[in-house]
Coordinates of C-alpha atoms in Angstrom, one line a residue:
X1 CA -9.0 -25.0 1.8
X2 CA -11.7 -25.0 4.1
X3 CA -14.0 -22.3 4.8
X4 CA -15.3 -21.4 8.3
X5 CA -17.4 -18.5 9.2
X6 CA -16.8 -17.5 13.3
X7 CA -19.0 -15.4 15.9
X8 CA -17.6 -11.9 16.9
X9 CA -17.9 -11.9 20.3
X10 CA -15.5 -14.7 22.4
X11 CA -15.7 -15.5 25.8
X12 CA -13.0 -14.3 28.3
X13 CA -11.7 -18.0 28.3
X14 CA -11.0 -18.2 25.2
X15 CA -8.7 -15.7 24.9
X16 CA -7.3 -16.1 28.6
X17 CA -6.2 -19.3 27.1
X18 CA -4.6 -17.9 23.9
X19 CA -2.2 -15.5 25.8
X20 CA -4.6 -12.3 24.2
X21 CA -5.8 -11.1 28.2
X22 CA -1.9 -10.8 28.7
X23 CA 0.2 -9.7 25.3
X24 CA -2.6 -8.8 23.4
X25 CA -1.1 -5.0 24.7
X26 CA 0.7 -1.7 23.4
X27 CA 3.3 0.1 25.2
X28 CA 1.3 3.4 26.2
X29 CA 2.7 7.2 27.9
X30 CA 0.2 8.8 29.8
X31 CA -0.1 12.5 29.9
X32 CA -0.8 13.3 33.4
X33 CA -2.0 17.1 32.3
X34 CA -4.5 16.6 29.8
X35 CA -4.8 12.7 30.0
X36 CA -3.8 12.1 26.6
X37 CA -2.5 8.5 26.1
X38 CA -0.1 7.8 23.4
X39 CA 1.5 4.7 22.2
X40 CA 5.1 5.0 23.6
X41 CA 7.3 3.6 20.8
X42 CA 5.7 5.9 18.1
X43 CA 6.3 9.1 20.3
X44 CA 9.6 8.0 20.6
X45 CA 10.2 7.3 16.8
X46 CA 8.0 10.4 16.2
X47 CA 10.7 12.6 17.9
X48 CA 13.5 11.2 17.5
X49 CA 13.2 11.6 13.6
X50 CA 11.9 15.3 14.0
X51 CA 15.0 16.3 15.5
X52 CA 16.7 14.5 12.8
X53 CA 15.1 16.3 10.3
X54 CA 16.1 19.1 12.1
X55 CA 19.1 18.6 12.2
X56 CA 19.5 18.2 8.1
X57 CA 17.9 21.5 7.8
X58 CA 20.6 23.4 10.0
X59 CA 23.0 21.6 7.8
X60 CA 21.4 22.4 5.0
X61 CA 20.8 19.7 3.5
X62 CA 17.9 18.5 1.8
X63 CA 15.0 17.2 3.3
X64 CA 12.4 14.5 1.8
X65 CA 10.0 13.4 4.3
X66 CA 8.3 10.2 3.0
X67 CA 4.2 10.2 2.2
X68 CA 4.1 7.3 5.1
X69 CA 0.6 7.2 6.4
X70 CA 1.3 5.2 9.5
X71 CA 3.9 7.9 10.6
X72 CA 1.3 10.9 10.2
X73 CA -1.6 9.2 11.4
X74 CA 0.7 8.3 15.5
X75 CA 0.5 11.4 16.5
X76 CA -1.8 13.5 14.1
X77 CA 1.2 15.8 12.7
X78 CA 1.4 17.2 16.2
X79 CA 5.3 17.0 16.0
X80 CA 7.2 20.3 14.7
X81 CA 10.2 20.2 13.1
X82 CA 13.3 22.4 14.7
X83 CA 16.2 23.7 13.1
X84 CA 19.0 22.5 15.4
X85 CA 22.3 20.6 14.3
X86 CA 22.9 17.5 16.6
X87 CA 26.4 16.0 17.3
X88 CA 27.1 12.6 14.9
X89 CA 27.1 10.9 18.1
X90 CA 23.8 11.7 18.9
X91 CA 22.6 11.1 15.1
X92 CA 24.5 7.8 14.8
X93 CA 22.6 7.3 18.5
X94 CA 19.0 8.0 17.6
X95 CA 19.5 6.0 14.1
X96 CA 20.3 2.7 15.9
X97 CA 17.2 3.6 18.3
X98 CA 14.8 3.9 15.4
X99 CA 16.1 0.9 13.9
X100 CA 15.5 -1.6 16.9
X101 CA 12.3 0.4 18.4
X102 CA 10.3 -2.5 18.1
X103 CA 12.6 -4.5 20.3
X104 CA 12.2 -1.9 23.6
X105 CA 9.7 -3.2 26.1
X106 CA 8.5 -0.9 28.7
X107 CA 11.4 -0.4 30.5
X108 CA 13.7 0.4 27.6
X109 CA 10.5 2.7 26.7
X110 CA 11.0 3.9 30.0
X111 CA 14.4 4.8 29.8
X112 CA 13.9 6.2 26.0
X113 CA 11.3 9.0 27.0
X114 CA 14.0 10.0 30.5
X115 CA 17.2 9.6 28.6
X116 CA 16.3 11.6 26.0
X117 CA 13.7 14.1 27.4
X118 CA 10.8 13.3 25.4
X119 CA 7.6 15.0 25.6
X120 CA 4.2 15.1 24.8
X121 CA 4.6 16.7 21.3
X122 CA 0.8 17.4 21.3
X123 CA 0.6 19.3 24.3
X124 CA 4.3 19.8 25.7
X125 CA 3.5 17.9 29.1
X126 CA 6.2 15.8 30.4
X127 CA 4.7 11.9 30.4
X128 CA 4.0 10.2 33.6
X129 CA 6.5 7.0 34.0
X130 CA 6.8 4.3 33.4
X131 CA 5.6 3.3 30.2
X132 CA 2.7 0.6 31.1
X133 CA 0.9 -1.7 29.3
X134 CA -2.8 -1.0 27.4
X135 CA -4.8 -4.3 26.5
X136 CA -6.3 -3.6 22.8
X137 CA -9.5 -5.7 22.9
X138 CA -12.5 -4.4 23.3
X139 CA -14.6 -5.8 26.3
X140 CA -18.0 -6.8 26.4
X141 CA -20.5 -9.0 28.4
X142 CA -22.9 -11.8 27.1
X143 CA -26.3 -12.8 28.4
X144 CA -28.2 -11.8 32.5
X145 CA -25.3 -13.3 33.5
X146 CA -22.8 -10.4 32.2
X147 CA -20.8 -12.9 31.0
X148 CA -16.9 -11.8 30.0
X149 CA -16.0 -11.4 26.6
X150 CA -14.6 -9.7 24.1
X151 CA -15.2 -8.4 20.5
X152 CA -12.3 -10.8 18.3
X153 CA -9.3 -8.8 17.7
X154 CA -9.0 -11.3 14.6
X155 CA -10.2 -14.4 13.5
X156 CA -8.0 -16.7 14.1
X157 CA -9.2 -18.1 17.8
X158 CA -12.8 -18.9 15.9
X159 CA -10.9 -20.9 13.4
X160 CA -9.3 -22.6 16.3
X161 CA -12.3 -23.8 18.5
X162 CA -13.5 -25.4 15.7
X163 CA -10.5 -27.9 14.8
X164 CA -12.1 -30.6 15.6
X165 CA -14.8 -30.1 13.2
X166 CA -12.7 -29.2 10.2
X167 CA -10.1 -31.8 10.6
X168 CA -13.3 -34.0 10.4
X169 CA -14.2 -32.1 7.4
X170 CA -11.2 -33.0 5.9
X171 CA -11.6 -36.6 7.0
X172 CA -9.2 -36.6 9.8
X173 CA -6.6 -35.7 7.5
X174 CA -3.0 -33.7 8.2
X175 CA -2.2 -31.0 7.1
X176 CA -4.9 -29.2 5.8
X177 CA -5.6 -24.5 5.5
X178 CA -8.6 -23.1 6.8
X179 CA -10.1 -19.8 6.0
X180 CA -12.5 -17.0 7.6
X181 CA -13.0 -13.5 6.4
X182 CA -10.0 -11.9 7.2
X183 CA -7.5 -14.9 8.2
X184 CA -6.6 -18.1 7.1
X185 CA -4.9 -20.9 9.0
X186 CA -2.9 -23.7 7.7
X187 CA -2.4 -26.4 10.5
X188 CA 1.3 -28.6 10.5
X189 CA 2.3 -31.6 12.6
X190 CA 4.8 -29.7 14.6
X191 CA 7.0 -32.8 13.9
X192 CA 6.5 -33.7 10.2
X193 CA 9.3 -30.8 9.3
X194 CA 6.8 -28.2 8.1
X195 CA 7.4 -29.4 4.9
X196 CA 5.7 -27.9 2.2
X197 CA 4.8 -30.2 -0.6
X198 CA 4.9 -27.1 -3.6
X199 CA 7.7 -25.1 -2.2
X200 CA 9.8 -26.6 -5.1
X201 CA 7.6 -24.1 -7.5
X202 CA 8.4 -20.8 -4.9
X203 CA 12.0 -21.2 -3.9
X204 CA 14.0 -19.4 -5.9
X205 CA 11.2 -16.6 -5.5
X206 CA 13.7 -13.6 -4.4
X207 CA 12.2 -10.8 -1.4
X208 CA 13.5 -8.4 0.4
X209 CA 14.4 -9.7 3.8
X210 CA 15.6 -7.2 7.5
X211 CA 16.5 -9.9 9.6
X212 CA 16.8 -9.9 13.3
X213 CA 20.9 -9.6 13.9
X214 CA 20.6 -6.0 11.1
X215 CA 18.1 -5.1 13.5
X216 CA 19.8 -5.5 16.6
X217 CA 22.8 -3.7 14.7
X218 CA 20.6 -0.7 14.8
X219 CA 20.5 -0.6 10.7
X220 CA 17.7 -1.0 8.7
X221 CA 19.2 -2.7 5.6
X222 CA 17.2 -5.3 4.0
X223 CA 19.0 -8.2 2.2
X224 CA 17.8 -9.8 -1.2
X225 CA 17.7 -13.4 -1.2
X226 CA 15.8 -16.3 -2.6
X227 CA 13.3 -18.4 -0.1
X228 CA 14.9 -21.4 -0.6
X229 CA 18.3 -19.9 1.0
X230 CA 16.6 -18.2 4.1
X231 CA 14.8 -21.3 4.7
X232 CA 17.9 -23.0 4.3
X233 CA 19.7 -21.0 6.7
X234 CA 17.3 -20.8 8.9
X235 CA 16.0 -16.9 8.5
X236 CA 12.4 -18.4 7.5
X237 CA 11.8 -21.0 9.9
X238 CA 10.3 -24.0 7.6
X239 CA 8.9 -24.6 3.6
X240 CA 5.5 -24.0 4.7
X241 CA 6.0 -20.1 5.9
X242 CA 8.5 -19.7 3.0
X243 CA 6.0 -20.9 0.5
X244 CA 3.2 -18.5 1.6
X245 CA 6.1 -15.7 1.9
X246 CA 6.1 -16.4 -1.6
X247 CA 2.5 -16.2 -2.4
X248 CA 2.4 -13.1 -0.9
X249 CA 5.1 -11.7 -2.2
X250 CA 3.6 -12.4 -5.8
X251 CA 0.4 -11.7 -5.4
X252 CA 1.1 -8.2 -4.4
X253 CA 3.4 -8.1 -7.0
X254 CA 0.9 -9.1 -8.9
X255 CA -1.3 -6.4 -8.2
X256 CA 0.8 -4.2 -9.0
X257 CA 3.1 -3.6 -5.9
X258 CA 7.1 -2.2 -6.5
X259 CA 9.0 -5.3 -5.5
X260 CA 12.0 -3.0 -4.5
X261 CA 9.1 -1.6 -1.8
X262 CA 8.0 -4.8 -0.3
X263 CA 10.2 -5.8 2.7
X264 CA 9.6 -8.6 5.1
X265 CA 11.0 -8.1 8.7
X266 CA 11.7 -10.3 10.8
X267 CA 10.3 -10.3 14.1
X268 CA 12.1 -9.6 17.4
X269 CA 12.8 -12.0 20.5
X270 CA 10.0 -10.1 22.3
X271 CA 7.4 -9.7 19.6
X272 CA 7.1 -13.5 19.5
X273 CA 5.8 -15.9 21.7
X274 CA 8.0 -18.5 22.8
X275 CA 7.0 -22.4 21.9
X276 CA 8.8 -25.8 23.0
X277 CA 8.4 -28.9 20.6
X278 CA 9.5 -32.7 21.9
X279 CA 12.4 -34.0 19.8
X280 CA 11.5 -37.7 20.9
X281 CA 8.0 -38.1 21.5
X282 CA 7.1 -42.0 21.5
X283 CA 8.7 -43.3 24.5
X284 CA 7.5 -41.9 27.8
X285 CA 8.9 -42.7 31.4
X286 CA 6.4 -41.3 33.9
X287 CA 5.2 -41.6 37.7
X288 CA 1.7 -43.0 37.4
X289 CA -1.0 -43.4 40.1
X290 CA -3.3 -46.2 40.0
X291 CA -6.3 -46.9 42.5
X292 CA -7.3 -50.3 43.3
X293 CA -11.3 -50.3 42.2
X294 CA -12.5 -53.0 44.1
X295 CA -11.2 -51.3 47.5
X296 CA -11.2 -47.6 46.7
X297 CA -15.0 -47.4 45.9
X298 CA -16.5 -49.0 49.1
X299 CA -13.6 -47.1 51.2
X300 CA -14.9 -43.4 49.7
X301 CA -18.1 -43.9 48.0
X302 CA -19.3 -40.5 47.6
X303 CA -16.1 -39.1 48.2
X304 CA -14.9 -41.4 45.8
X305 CA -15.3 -38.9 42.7
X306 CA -13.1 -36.0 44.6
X307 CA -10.3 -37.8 46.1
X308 CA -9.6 -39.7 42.5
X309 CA -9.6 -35.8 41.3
X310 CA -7.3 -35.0 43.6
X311 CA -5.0 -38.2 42.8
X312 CA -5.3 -36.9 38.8
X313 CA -4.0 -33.6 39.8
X314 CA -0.8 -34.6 41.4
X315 CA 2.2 -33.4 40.0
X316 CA 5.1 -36.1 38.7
X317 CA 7.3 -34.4 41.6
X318 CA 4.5 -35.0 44.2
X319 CA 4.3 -38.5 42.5
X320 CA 7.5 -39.4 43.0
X321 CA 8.4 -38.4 46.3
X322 CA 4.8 -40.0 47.4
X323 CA 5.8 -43.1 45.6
X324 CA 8.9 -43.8 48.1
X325 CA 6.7 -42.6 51.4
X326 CA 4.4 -45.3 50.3
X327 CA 7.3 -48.0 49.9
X328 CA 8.8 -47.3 53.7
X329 CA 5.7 -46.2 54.9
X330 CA 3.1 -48.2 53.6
X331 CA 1.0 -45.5 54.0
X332 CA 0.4 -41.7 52.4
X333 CA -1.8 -38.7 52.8
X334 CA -2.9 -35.8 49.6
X335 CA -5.0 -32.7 50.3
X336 CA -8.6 -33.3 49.3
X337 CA -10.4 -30.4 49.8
X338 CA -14.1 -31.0 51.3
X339 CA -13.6 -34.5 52.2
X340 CA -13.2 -34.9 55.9
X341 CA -11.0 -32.3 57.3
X342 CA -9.6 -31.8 54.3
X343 CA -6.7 -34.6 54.5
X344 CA -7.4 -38.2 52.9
X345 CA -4.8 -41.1 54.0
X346 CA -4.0 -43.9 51.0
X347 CA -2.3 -47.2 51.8
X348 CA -0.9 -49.4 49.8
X349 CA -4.0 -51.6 49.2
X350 CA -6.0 -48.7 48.0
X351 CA -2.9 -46.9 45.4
X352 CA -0.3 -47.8 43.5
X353 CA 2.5 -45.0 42.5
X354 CA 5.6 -46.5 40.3
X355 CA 7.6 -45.4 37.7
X356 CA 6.4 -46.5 34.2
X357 CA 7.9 -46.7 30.7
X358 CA 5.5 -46.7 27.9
X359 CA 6.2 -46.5 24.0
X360 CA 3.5 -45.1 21.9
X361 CA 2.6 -46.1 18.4
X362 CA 0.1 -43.3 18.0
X363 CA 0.9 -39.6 18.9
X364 CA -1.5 -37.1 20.2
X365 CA -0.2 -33.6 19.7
X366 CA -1.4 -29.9 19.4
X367 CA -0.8 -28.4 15.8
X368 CA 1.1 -25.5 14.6
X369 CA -0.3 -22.7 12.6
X370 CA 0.7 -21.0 9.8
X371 CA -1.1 -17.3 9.2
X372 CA -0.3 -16.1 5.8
X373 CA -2.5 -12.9 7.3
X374 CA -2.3 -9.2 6.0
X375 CA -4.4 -6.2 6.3
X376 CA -6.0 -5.6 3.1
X377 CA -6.8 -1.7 4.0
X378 CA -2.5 -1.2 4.1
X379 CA -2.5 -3.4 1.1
X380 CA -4.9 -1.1 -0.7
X381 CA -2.7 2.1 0.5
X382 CA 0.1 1.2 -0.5
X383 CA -1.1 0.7 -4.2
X384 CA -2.6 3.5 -4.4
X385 CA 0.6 5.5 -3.2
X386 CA 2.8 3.3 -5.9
X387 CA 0.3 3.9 -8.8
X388 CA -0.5 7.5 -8.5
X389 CA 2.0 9.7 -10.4
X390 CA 1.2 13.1 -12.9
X391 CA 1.7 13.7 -16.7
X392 CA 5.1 15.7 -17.2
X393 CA 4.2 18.9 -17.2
X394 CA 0.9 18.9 -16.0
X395 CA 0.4 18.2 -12.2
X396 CA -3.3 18.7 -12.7
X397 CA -3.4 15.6 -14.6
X398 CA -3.1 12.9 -12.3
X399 CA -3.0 8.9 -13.2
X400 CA -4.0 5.9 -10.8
X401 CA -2.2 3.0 -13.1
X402 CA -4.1 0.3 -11.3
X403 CA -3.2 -2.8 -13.2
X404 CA -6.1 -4.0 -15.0
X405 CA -7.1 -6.8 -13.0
X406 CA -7.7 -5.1 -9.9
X407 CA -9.4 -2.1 -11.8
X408 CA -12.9 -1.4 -10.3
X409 CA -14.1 -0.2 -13.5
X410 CA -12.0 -2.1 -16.2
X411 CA -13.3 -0.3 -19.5
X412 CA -14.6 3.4 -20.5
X413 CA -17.0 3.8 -23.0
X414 CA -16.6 7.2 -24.8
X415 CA -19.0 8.6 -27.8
X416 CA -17.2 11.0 -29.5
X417 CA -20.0 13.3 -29.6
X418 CA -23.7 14.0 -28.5
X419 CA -24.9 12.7 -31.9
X420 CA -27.9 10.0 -31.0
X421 CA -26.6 7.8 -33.5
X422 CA -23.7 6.7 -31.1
X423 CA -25.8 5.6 -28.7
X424 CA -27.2 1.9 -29.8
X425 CA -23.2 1.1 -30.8
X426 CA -22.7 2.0 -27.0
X427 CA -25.4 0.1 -25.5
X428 CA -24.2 -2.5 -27.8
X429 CA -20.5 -2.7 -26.7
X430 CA -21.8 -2.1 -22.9
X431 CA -24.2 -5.1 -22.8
X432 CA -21.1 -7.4 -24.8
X433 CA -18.4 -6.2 -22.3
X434 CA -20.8 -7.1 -19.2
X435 CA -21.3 -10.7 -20.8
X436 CA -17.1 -11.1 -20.4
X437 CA -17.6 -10.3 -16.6
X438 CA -15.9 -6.9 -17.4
X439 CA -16.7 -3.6 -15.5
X440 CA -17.8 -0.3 -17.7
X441 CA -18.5 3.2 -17.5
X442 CA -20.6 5.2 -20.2
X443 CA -19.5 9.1 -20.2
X444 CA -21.6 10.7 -22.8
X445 CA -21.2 14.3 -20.6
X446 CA -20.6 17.4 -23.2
X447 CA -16.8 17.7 -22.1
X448 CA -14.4 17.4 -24.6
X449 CA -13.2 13.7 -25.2
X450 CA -9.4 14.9 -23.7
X451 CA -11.3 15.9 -20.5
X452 CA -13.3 12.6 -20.2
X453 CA -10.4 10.7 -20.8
X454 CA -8.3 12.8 -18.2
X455 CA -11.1 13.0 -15.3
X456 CA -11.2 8.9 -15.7
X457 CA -7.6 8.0 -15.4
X458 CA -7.9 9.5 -12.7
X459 CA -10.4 6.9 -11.2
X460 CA -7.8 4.4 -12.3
X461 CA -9.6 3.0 -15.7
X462 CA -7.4 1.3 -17.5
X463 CA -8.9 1.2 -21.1
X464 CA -11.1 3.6 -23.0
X465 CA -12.9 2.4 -25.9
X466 CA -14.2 5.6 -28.5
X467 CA -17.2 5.1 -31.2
X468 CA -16.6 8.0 -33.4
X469 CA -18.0 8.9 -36.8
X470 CA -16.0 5.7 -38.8
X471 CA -17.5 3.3 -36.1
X472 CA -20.8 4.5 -38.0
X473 CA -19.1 3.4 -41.4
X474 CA -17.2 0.4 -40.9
X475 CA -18.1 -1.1 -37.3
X476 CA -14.7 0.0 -35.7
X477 CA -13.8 1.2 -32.3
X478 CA -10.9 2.7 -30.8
X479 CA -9.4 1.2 -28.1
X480 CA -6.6 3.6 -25.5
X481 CA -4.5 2.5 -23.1
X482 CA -4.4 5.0 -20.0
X483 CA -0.6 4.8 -19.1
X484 CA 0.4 5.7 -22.5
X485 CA -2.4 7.6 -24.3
X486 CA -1.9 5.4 -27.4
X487 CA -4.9 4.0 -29.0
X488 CA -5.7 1.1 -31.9
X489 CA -8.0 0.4 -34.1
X490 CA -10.0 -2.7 -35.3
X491 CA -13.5 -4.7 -35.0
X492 CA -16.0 -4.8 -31.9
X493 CA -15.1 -8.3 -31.6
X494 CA -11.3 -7.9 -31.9
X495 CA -11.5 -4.9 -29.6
X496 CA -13.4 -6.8 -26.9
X497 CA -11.4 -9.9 -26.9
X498 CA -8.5 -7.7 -26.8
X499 CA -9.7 -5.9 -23.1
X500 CA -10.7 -9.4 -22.3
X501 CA -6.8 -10.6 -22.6
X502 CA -5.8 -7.6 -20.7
X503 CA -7.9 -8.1 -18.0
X504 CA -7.0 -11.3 -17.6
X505 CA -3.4 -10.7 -18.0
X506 CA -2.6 -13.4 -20.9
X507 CA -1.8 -10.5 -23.1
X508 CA 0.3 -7.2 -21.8
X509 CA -0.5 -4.0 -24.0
X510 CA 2.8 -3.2 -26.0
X511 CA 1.7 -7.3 -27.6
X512 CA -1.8 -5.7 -28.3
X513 CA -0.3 -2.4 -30.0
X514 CA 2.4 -4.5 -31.7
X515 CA -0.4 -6.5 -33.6
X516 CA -3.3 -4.1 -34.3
X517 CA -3.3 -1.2 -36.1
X518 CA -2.1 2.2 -34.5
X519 CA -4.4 5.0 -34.7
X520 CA -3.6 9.0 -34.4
X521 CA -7.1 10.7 -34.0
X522 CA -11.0 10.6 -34.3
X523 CA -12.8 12.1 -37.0
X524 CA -15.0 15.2 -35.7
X525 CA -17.9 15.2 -38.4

């Protein structure tokens, strides 16, 4: 894995080249009133399953409207919902629409919004149509010259204008992964297979998989099944993506993530760009043009430098219908722009144009790229929603059950008491914990212990380690886990080495309660 760190402004070429000027775009509605522009497919899916909320309540049945943060952050909570029963044509109608909304261009957009009399829910202005495009890039100039450019939309196309340098980093060496804050790239020969050479370790690694043809079928139904069957069949398009499917799946498993909540989906004819690979590349039969040097110079001389240009640029139609006016003719003529009046004649003695058959034994050829990319910020969010739950019977006393490796603080240290005796124990413990690499908290604030503990599972702490009035005796500590409020008992050292395992995830809690003594409650004096 090599690292690359890229600029964040790119030139307009740069991303004219990628295909970002063009489909780097969201489908947009325009509010002629107010101006208000909204993205067109979340309106639509905004509505649509507002009125089918509405309709369960005039049915009466219950309601549970998921804690999705993409859904209330579209349109702000502008939406209402109305009571109002809809026929189960129209339900089975708009269910199928939800499921397949990414798959509407503009026009089906279009035809959404006027079909189905969708309005501004914000404002209750009927949107101008049609739906357009809006470029998402943020444009921006360089230099006196104003140069065009653009802040990156991601990382990737800095990664990718400096190939050259890391394949010679990797001493011209297929394939190999880069990475830049935010993205890595692993580059293929588009021709070697995509073959992974680990996938073996990741493919019976199950996930949750909405393919295309469910979508299409207006459902939403994902499917479980193993890597090494959708690659096989052809869902997942090679080992390579099917191995860092995998990685991702476990690492966010790993960090604590509901399996049963992680879907991948499978993109959409038109969310993808289209790509063509050669099936045979080493033999190539081509038109070629070849200029006779020791003529061509002294007939052009200055001109000589354009009209070759002009030759290079000739297409292998233009080739080969100038190939036969040159055989019956003896004679041709190509647009050369600023030579003359703007026509340059060729015979025979000064070009050659014939068919050619060449078989290469080394291949040039663009790589593929792989982008095992994710927003860490939805990452983050979704944990957070997983991990939060309450105590039963006490809503006030919320948990965050971040797994201890991803913990920002992985230990709380908690004297049992004002008394200044606790405190060199503390700083003790605090300075050995530090020395594993492990993250602590002190709270020596006069609430009772309950309340400290409490007020800290809330911050996600995942251990708590007491020095009570015995620690002063014998040297013990307490050590409570926060999920399950149960606490042992044993030696600084023991304790330590035991948050150390934890952490690292070599040793699960119900092994450490299983081997240490249990303990019931502090002494108070």
């Amino acid at each position: 894995m090599l690292e690359v760190d890229c600029p964040m402004i790119t030139p307009y070429a740069v991303f004219k080249a990628s295909g970002h000027v063009e489909r780097f775009c969201d489908f947009v509605a325009k509010d002629p009133v107010n101006g208000e522009i909204l993205r067109a497919d979340h309106v639509v899916e905004e509505v649509l399953e507002a009125r089918l909320r509405g309709n369960e309540e005039a049915r009466g049945e219950k309601i549970e409207i998921a804690d999705d943060a993409k859904k209330k952050k579209k349109l702000k909570g502008k939406t209402t919902t109305e009571a109002l029963k809809l026929d189960d044509a129209v339900i089975k109608e708009y269910s199928e629409i939800l499921a397949k909304i990414d798959n509407y261009d503009s026009a089906g957009l279009s035809e959404l919004i006027s079909k189905h009399d969708i309005w501004n829910p914000g404002s209750g202005n009927k949107f101008s149509l049609p739906v357009y495009t809006q470029n998402l890039m943020f444009d921006v100039s360089i230099g006196a010259a104003k140069l065009p450019a653009y802040l990156r939309p991601e990382t990737a196309q800095g990664q990718f204008l400096n190939f050259s340098k890391l394949l010679e980093f990797n001493q011209q060496s297929m394939p190999f992964a880069s990475a830049s804050i935010g993205k890595s790239a692993h580059y293929v020969d588009p021709e070697g297979g995509k073959k992974h050479h680990r996938f073996y370790e990741v493919a019976n690694v199950k996930i949750n998989l909405l393919d295309r043809h469910v979508q299409l079928a207006g459902k939403t139904d994902a499917t479980p099944i193993t890597l090494g069957e959708a690659v096989q069949n052809g869902t997942v398009d090679n080992e390579t993506v099917g191995y860092f499917m995998a990685r991702i799946q476990l690492f966010l498993t790993k960090l604590g993530l509901d399996p049963y909540k992680i879907r991948f989906r499978e993109h959409m004819e038109n969310e993808m760009v289209v790509r063509e690979s050669r099936k045979e590349p080493l033999v190539v039969t081509e038109f070629v043009a070849e200029t006779q040097k020791a003529k061509f110079g002294p007939r052009f001389k200055k001109d000589g430098h354009a009209v070759q240009l002009a030759i290079d640029r000739l297409t292998q139609d233009v080739k080969e219908k100038l190939s036969l006016d040159l055989k019956e003719n003896g004679k041709i003529a190509i647009d050369v722009p600023g030579v003359g009046d703007g026509k340059v004649e060729l015979t025979s003695e000064l070009i050659k144009i014939e068919e050619q058959t060449r078989t290469e034994h080394t291949r040039e050829y663009i790589p593929n790229v792989i982008e095992p990319s994710f927003g860490i910020g939805r990452i983050l969010y979704s944990l957070c929603e997983q991990v939060f739950w309450t105590r039963d019977g006490s809503e006030e006393r919320a948990v965050l059950s971040f797994p201890p490796a991803i913990a920002p603080i992985k230990v709380l240290l908690v004297p049992l008491s004002a008394n200044p005796e606790f405190k060199p124990l503390v700083a003790s413990l605090t300075k050995v914990l530090r020395r594993q690499g492990l993250s602590t908290k002190v709270d020596d604030s006069s609430a009772s212990i309950g309340k400290r503990y409490s007020r800290n599972d809330e911050l996600g702490t995942p251990l708590g380690i007491t020095v009570d009035f015995q620690s002063l005796k014998d040297g013990t500590v307490t050590l409570r886990d926060r999920d399950t409020t149960r606490q042992v008992r044993a030696g600084q050292d023991e304790i330590v080495e035991a948050v150390s395992r934890l952490v690292k995830g070599t040793e699960t809690w119900s092994q450490i309660s299983a081997r240490m003594p249990k303990f019931e409650g502090q002494e108070l004096e």
